[in-house]
mmCIF file of C-alpha atoms in Angstrom:
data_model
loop_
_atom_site.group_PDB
_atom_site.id
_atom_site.type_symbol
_atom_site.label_atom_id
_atom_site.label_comp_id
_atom_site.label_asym_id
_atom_site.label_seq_id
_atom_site.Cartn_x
_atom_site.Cartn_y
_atom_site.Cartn_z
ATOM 1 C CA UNK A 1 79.025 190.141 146.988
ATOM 2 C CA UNK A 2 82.141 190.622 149.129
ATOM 3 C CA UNK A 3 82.348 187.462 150.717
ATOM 4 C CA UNK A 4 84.895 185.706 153.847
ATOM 5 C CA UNK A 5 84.697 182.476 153.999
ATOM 6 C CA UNK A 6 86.081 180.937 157.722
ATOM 7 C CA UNK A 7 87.982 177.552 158.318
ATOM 8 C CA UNK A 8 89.965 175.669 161.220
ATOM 9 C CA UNK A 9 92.151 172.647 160.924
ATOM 10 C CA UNK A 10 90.669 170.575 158.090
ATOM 11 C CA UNK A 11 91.760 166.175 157.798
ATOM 12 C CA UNK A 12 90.517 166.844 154.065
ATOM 13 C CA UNK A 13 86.415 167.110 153.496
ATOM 14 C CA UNK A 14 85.889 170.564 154.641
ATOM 15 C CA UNK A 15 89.132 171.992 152.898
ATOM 16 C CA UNK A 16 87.696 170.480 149.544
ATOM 17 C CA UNK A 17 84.365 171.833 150.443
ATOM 18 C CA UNK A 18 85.335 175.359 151.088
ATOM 19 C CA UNK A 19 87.409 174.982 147.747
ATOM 20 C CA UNK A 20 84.772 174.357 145.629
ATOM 21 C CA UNK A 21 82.588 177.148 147.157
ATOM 22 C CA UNK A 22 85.748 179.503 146.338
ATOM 23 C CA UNK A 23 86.348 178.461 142.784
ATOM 24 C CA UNK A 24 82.694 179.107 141.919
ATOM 25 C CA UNK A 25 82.118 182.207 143.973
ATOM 26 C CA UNK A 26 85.536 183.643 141.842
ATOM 27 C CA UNK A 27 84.307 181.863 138.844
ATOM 28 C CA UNK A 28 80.937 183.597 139.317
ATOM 29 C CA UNK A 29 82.645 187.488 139.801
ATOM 30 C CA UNK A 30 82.146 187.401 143.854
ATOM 31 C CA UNK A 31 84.828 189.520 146.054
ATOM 32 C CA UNK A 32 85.984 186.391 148.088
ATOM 33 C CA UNK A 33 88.638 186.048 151.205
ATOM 34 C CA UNK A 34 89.574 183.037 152.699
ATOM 35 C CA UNK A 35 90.614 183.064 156.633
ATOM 36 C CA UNK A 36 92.033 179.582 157.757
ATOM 37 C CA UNK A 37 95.462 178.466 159.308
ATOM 38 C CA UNK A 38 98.568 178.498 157.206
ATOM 39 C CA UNK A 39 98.577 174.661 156.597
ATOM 40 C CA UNK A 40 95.051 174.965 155.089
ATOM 41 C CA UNK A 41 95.529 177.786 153.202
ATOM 42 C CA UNK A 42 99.043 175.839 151.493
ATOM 43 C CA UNK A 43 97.247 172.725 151.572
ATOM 44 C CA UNK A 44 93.860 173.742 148.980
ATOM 45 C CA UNK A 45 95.489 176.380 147.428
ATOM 46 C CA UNK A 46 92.956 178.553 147.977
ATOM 47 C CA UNK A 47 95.140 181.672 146.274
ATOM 48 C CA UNK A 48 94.836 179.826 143.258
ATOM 49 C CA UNK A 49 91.127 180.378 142.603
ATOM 50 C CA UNK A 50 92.065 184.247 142.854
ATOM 51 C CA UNK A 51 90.495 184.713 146.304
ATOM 52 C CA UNK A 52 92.380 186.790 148.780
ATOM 53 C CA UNK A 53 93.720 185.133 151.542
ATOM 54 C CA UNK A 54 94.362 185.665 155.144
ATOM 55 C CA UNK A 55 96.241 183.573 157.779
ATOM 56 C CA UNK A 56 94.040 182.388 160.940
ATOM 57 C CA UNK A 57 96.298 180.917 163.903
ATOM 58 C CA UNK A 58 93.452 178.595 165.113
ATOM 59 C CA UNK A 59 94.055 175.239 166.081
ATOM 60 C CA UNK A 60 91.412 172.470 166.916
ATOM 61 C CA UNK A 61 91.761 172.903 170.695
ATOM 62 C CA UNK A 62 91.013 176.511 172.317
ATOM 63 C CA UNK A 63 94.410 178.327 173.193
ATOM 64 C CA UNK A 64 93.559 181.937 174.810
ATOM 65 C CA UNK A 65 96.265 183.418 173.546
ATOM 66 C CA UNK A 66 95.668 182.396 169.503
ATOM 67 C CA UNK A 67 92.036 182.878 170.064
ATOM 68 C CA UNK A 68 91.905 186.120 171.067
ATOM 69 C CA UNK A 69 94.273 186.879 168.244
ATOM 70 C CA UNK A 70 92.388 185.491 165.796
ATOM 71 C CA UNK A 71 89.227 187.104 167.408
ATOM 72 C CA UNK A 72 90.833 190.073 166.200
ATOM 73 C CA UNK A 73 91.833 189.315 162.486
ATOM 74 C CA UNK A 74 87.833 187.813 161.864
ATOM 75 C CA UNK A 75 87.039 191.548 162.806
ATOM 76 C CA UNK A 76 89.182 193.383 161.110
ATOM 77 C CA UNK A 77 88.479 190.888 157.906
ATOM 78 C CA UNK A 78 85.051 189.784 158.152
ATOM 79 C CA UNK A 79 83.609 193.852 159.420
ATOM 80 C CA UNK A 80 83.743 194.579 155.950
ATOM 81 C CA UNK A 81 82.028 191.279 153.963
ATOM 82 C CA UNK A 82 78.509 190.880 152.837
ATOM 83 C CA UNK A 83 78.450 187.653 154.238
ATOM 84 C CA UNK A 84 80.519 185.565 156.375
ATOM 85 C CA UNK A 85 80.509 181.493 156.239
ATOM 86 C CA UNK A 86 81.896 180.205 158.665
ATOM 87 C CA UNK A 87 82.904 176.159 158.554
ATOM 88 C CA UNK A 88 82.904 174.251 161.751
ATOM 89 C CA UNK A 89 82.423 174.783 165.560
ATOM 90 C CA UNK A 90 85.118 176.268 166.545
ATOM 91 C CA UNK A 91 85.548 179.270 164.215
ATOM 92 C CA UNK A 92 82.355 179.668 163.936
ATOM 93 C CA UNK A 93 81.697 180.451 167.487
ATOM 94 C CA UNK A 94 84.769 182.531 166.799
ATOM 95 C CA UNK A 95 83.212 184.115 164.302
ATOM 96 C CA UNK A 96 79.802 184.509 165.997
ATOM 97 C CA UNK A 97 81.487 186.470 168.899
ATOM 98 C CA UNK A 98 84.027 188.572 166.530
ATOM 99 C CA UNK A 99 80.945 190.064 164.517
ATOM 100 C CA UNK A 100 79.284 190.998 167.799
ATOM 101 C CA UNK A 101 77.600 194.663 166.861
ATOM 102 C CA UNK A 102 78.403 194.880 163.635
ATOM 103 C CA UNK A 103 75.780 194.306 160.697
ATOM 104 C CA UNK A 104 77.332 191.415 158.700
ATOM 105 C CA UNK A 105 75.205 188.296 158.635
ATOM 106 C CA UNK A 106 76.729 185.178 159.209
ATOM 107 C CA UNK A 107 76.339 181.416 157.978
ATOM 108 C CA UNK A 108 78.307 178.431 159.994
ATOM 109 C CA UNK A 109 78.296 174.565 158.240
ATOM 110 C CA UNK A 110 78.796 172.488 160.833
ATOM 111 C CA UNK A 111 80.939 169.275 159.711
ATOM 112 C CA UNK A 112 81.087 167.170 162.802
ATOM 113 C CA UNK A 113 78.469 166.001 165.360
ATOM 114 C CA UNK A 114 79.530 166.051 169.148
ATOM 115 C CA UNK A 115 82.429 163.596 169.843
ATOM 116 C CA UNK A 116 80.721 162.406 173.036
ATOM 117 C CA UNK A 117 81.187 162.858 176.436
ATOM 118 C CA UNK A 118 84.505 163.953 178.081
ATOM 119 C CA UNK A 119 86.259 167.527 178.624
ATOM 120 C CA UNK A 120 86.097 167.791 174.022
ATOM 121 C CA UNK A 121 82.316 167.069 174.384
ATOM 122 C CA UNK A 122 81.971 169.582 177.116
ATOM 123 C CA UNK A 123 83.717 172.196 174.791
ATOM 124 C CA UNK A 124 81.526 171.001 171.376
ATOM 125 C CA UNK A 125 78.902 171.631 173.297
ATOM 126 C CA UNK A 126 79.326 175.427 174.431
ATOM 127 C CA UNK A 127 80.805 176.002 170.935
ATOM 128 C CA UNK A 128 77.357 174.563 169.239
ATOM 129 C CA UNK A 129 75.175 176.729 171.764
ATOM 130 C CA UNK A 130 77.957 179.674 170.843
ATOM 131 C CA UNK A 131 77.055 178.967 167.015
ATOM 132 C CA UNK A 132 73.593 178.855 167.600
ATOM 133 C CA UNK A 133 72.812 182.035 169.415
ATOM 134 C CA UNK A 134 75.484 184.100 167.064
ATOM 135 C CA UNK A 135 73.896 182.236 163.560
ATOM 136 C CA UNK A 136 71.836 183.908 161.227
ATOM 137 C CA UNK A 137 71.741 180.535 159.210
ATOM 138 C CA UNK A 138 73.375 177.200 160.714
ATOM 139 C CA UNK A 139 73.647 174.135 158.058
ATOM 140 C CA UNK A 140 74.476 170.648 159.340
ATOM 141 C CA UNK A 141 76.104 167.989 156.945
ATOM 142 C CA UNK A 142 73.604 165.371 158.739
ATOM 143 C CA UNK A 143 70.142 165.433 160.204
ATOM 144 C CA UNK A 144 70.953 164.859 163.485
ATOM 145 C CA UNK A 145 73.250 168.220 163.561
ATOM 146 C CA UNK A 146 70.426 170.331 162.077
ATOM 147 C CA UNK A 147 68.023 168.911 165.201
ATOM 148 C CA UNK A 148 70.042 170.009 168.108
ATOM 149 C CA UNK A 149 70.790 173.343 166.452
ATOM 150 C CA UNK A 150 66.712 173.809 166.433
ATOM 151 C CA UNK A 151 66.642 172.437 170.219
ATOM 152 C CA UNK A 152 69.345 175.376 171.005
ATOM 153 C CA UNK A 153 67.315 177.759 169.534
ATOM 154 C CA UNK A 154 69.219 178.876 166.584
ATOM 155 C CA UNK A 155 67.174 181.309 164.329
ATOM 156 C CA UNK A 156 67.361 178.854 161.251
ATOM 157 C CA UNK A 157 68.671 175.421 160.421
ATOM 158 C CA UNK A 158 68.919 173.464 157.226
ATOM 159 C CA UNK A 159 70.854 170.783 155.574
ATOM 160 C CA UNK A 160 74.004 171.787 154.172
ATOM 161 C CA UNK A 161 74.525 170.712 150.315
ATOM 162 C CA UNK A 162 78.078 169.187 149.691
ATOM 163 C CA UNK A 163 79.260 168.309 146.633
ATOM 164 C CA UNK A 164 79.881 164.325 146.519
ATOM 165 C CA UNK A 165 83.451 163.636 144.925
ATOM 166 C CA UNK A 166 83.903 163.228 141.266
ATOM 167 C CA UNK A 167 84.018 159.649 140.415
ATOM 168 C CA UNK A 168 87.333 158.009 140.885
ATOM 169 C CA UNK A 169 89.600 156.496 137.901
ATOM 170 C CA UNK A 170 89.685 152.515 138.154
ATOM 171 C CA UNK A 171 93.073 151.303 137.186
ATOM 172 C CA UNK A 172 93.384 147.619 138.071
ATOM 173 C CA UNK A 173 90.627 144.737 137.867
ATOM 174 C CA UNK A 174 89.653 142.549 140.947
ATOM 175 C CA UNK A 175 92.024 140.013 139.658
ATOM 176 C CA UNK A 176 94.629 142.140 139.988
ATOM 177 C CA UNK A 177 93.605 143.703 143.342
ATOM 178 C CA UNK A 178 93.375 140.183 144.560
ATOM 179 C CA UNK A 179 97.277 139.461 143.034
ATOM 180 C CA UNK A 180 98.243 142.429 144.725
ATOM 181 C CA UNK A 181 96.790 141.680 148.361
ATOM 182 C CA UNK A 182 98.229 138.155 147.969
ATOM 183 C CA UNK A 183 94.405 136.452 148.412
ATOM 184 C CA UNK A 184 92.770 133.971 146.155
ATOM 185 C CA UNK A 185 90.928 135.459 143.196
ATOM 186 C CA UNK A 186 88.016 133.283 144.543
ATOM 187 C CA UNK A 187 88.205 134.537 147.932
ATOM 188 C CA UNK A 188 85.301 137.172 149.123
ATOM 189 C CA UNK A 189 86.779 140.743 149.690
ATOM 190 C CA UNK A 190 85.511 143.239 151.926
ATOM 191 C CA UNK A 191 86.514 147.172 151.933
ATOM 192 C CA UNK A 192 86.279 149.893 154.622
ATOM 193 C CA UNK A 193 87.684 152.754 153.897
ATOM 194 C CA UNK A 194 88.154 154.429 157.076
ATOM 195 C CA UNK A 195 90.373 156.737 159.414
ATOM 196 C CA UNK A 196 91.914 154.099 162.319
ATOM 197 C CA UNK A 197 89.620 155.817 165.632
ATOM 198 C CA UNK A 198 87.034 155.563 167.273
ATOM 199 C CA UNK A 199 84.193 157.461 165.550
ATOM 200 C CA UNK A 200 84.627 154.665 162.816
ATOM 201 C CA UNK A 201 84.056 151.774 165.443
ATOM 202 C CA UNK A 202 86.658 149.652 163.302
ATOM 203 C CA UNK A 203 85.568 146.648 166.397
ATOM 204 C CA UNK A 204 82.063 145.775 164.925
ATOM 205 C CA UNK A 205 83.813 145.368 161.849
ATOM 206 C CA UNK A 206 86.195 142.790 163.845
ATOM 207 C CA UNK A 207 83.561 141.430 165.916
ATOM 208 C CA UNK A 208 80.912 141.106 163.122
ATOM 209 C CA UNK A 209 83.611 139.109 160.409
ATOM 210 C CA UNK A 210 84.265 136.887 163.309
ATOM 211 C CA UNK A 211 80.826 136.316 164.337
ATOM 212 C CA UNK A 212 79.999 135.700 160.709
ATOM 213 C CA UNK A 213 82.818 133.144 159.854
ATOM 214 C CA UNK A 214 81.552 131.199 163.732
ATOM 215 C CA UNK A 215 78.481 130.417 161.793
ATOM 216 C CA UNK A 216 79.154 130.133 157.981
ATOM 217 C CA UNK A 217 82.374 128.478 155.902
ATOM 218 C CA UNK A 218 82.866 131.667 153.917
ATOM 219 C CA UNK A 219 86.568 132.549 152.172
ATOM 220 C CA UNK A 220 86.668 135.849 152.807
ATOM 221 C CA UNK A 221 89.276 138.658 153.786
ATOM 222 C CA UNK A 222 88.475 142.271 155.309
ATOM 223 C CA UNK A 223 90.853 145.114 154.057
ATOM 224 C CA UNK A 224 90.539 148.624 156.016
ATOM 225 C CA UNK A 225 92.265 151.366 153.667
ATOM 226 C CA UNK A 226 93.198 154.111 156.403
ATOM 227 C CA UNK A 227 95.307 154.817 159.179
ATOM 228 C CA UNK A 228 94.736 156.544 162.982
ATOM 229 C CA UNK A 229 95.746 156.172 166.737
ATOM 230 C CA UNK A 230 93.579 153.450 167.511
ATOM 231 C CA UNK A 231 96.174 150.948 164.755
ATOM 232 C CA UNK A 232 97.985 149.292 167.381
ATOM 233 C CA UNK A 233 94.925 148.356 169.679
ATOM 234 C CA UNK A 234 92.776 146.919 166.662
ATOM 235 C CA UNK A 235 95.835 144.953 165.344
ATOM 236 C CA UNK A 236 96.386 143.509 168.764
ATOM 237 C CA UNK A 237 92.565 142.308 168.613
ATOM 238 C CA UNK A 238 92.849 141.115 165.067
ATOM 239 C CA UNK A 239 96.052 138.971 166.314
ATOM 240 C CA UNK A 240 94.878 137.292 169.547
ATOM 241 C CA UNK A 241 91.167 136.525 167.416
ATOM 242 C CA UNK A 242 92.762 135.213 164.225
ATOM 243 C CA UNK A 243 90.381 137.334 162.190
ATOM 244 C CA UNK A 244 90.873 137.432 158.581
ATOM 245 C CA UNK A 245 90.694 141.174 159.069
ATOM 246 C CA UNK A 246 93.829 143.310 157.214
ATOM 247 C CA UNK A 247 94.909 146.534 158.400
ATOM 248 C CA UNK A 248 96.388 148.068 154.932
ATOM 249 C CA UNK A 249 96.967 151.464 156.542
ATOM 250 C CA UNK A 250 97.061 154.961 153.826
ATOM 251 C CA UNK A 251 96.594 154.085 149.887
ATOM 252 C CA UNK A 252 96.896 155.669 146.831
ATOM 253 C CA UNK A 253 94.147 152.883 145.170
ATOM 254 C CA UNK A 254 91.247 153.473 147.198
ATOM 255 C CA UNK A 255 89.134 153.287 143.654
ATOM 256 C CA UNK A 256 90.745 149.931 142.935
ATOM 257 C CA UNK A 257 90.023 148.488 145.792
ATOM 258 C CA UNK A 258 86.076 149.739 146.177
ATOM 259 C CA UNK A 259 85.947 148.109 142.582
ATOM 260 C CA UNK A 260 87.088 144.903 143.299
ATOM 261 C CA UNK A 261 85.181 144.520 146.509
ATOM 262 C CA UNK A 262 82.310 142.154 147.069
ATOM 263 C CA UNK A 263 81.129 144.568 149.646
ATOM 264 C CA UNK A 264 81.953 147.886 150.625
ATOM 265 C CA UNK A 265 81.456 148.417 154.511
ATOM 266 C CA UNK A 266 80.749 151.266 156.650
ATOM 267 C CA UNK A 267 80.994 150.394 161.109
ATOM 268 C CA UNK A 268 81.396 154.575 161.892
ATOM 269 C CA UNK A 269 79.305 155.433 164.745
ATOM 270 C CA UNK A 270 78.760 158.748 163.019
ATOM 271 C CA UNK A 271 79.282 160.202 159.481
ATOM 272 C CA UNK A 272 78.135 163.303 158.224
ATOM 273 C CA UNK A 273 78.166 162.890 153.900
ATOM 274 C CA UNK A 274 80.538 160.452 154.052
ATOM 275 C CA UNK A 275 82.933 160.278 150.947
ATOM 276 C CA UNK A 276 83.860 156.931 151.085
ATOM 277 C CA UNK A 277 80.503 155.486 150.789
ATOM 278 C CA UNK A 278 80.057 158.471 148.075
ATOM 279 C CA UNK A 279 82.928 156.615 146.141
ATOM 280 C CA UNK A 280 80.863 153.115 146.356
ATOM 281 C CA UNK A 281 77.723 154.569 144.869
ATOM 282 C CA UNK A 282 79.299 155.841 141.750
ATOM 283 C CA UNK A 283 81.502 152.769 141.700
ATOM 284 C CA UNK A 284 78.806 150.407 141.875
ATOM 285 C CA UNK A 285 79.871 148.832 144.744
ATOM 286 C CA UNK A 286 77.353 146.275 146.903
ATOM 287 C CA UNK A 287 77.486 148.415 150.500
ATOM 288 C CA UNK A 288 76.354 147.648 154.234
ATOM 289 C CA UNK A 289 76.670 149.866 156.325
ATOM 290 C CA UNK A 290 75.075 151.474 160.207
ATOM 291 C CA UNK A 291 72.369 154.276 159.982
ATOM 292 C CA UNK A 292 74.731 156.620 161.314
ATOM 293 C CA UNK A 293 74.458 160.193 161.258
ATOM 294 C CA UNK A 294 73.922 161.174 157.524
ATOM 295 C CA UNK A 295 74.410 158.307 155.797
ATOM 296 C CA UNK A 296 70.949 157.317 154.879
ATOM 297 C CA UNK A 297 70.552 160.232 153.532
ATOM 298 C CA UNK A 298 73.668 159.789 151.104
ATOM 299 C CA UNK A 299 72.800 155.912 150.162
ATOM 300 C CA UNK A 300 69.397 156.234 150.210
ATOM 301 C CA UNK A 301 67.850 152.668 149.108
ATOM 302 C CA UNK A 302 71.272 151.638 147.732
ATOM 303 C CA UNK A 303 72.498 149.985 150.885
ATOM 304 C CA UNK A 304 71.714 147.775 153.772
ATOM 305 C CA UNK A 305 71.744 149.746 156.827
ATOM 306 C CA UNK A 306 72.429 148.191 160.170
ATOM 307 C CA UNK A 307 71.884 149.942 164.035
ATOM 308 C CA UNK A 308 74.712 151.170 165.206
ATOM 309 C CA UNK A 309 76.923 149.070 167.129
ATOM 310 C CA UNK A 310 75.078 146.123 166.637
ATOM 311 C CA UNK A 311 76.904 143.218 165.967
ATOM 312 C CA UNK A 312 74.455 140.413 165.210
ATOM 313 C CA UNK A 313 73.067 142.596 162.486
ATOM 314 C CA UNK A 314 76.127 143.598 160.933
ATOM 315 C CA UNK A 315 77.294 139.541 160.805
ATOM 316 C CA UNK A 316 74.220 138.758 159.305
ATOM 317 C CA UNK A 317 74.050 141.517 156.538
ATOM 318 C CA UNK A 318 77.730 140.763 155.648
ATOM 319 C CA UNK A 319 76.610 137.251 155.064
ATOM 320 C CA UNK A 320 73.400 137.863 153.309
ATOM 321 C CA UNK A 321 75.786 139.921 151.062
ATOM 322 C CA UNK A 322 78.261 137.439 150.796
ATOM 323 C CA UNK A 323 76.360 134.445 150.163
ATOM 324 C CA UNK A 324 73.519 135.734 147.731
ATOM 325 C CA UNK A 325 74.978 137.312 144.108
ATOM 326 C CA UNK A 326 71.519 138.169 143.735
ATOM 327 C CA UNK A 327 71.706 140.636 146.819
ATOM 328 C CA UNK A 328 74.828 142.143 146.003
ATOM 329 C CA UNK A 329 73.701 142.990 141.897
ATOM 330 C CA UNK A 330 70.567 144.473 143.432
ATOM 331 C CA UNK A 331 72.611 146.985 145.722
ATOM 332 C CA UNK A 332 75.166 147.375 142.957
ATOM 333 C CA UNK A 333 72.290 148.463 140.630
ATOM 334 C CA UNK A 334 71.224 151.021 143.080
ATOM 335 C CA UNK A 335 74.196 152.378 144.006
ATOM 336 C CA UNK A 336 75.026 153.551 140.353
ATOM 337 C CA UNK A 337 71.653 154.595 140.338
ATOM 338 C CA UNK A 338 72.179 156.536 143.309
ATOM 339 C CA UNK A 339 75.295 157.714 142.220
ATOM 340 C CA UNK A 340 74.473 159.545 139.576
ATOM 341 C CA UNK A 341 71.805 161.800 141.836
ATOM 342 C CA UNK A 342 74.547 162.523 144.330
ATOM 343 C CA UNK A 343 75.260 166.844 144.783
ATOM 344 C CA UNK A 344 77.960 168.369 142.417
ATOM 345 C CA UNK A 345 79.837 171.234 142.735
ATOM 346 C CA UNK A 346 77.344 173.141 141.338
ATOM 347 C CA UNK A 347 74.741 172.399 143.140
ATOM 348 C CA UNK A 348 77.099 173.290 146.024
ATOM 349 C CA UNK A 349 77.700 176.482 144.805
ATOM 350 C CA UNK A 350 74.177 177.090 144.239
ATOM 351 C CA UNK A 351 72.897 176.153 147.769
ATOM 352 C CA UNK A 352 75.631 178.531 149.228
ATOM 353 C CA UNK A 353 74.397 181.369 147.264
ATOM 354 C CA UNK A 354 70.848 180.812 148.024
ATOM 355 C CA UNK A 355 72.057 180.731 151.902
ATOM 356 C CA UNK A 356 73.839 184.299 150.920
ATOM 357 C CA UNK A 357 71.328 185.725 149.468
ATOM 358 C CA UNK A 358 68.544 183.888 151.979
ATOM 359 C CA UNK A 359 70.567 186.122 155.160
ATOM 360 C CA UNK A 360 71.335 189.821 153.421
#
């Protein structure tokens, strides 16, 4: 097959996604291109698998000008694949409207859920009714994504299959981690690994350790491995509350620090197949975390889930964590049980052809 596969701006999990699709589609004697914006294209080295590749000046806010030029590169490009898959809202509606007339199928993963209400929820929202009229085949990383494309009236809808990182490389023990954060090697440690914003609702974290530590004598520190606009405004709270909550901002020892966690924890008000809980099955790791979006579906019975937003919940899962070692080697067991029936590459590869082959 002569395939083109379509990306936007990418913070990292579609980019890697796309990448392995690529490699295997090469790998398997496919005729692949690869449209995306400069940055992307440098970034995963997609010319390195051997596929062809073509710059896209998208950005990840409309621009008339850029848009209608890239309108016309997905036609000129994409008129003469077998298939086109598409990743995201935006280029897919792109390429939904681009392949207008012409007889090439076309496929769109969508990665994110709507970001809520505003002027960018207005816009998701066209772009997802865009993708679902123009859609041969829409996947959705979570559930919820698949369920609105059905209410929009998209000809099919199914979960997309992403391959779950490989597991990590450990190279320091808790004691160690504990050294290195300056905390007691007796003290509790909790780990969220999470961009600083507001999808990731980094507050019940703060509100849920504080609300814990009101109502139990419990040595424990939180450590957030990330960074994101919303830093300044969540160390202001952590300040004026005297939480024992650290902001560690970008690091290179994510694994280290899942592995030397009592608990990994998860706030997000929405995840699709989120890779840092993917990290904390095959470490092992003992995780709470809210039913948001996909995640059940990636831990399974290896966690303790939690509503959304709910604070009282979150305080008292943390604790029943914290307090019992019998909980937390339970969820440990499960999570490297779980871990081991996460998606690999090649199942990823395998899903996308059967999506190919499911459209021609």
């Amino acid at each position: 097959m002569r395939v083109a596969l379509v990306m936007g701006t990418s913070a990292g999990g579609t980019g890697r996604h796309v990448h392995d699709i690529v490699s295997g589609l090469v790998g398997a004697g496919h005729d692949v291109v690869v449209l995306a914006p400069p940055v992307e294209l440098d970034q995963f080295a997609y010319a390195a698998t051997g596929a062809a590749t073509v710059e896209l000046g998208v950005s990840d806010r409309p621009h008339p000008v850029r848009d209608a030029q890239a309108l016309g590169v997905l036609r000129r490009v994409c008129g003469g694949a077998d298939v086109v898959h598409a990743h995201g809202a935006r280029v897919g509606a792109l390429a939904a409207v681009a392949l207008v007339g012409q007889e090439v199928p076309l496929v769109v993963t969508l990665h994110n859920a709507s970001p809520g209400g505003g002027l960018a929820g207005r816009v998701h929202a066209v772009l997802e009714r865009v993708v679902a009229a123009g859609s041969d085949l829409v996947l959705g990383v979570s559930a919820d994504i698949v369920e609105t494309q059905r209410r929009l009236g998209a000809r099919r809808a199914e979960l997309a299959v992403i391959a779950a990182p490989p597991p990590a490389t450990v190279t320091r023990d808790r004691y160690a981690v504990r050294r290195d954060l300056g905390i007691d090697p007796r003290t509790m440690l909790l780990v969220t690994v999470a961009r600083l914003a507001p999808q990731k609702d980094l507050d019940l974290l703060i509100d849920a350790v504080a609300e814990m530590l009101e109502r139990h004598d419990i040595e424990v520190v939180s450590v957030v491995a990330g960074d994101g606009p919303d830093r300044e405004r969540l160390q202001a709270r952590i300040d004026a509350q005297r939480v024992p909550v650290r902001l560690l901002g970008h690091r290179t020892d994510v694994a280290d620090l899942i592995a030397a966690a009592d608990a990994v924890v998860s706030t997000a008000r929405w995840e699709g197949q989120p890779v840092g809980l993917q990290e904390a099955l095959h470490t092992g790791a003992a995780i709470v975390a809210t039913d948001a979006g996909g995640t059940g579906a990636v831990v399974g019975d290896a966690a303790i889930l939690v509503p959304v937003g709910d604070v009282p919940s979150m305080a008292r899962a943390l604790t029943d964590v914290l307090l019992h070692g019998a909980v937390r080697d339970d969820l440990r067991s499960r999570a490297i049980a779980r871990g081991g029936e996460l998606p690999t590459s090649a199942d990823a590869l395998e899903a996308a052809l059967t999506a190919y082959r499911s459209v021609l």
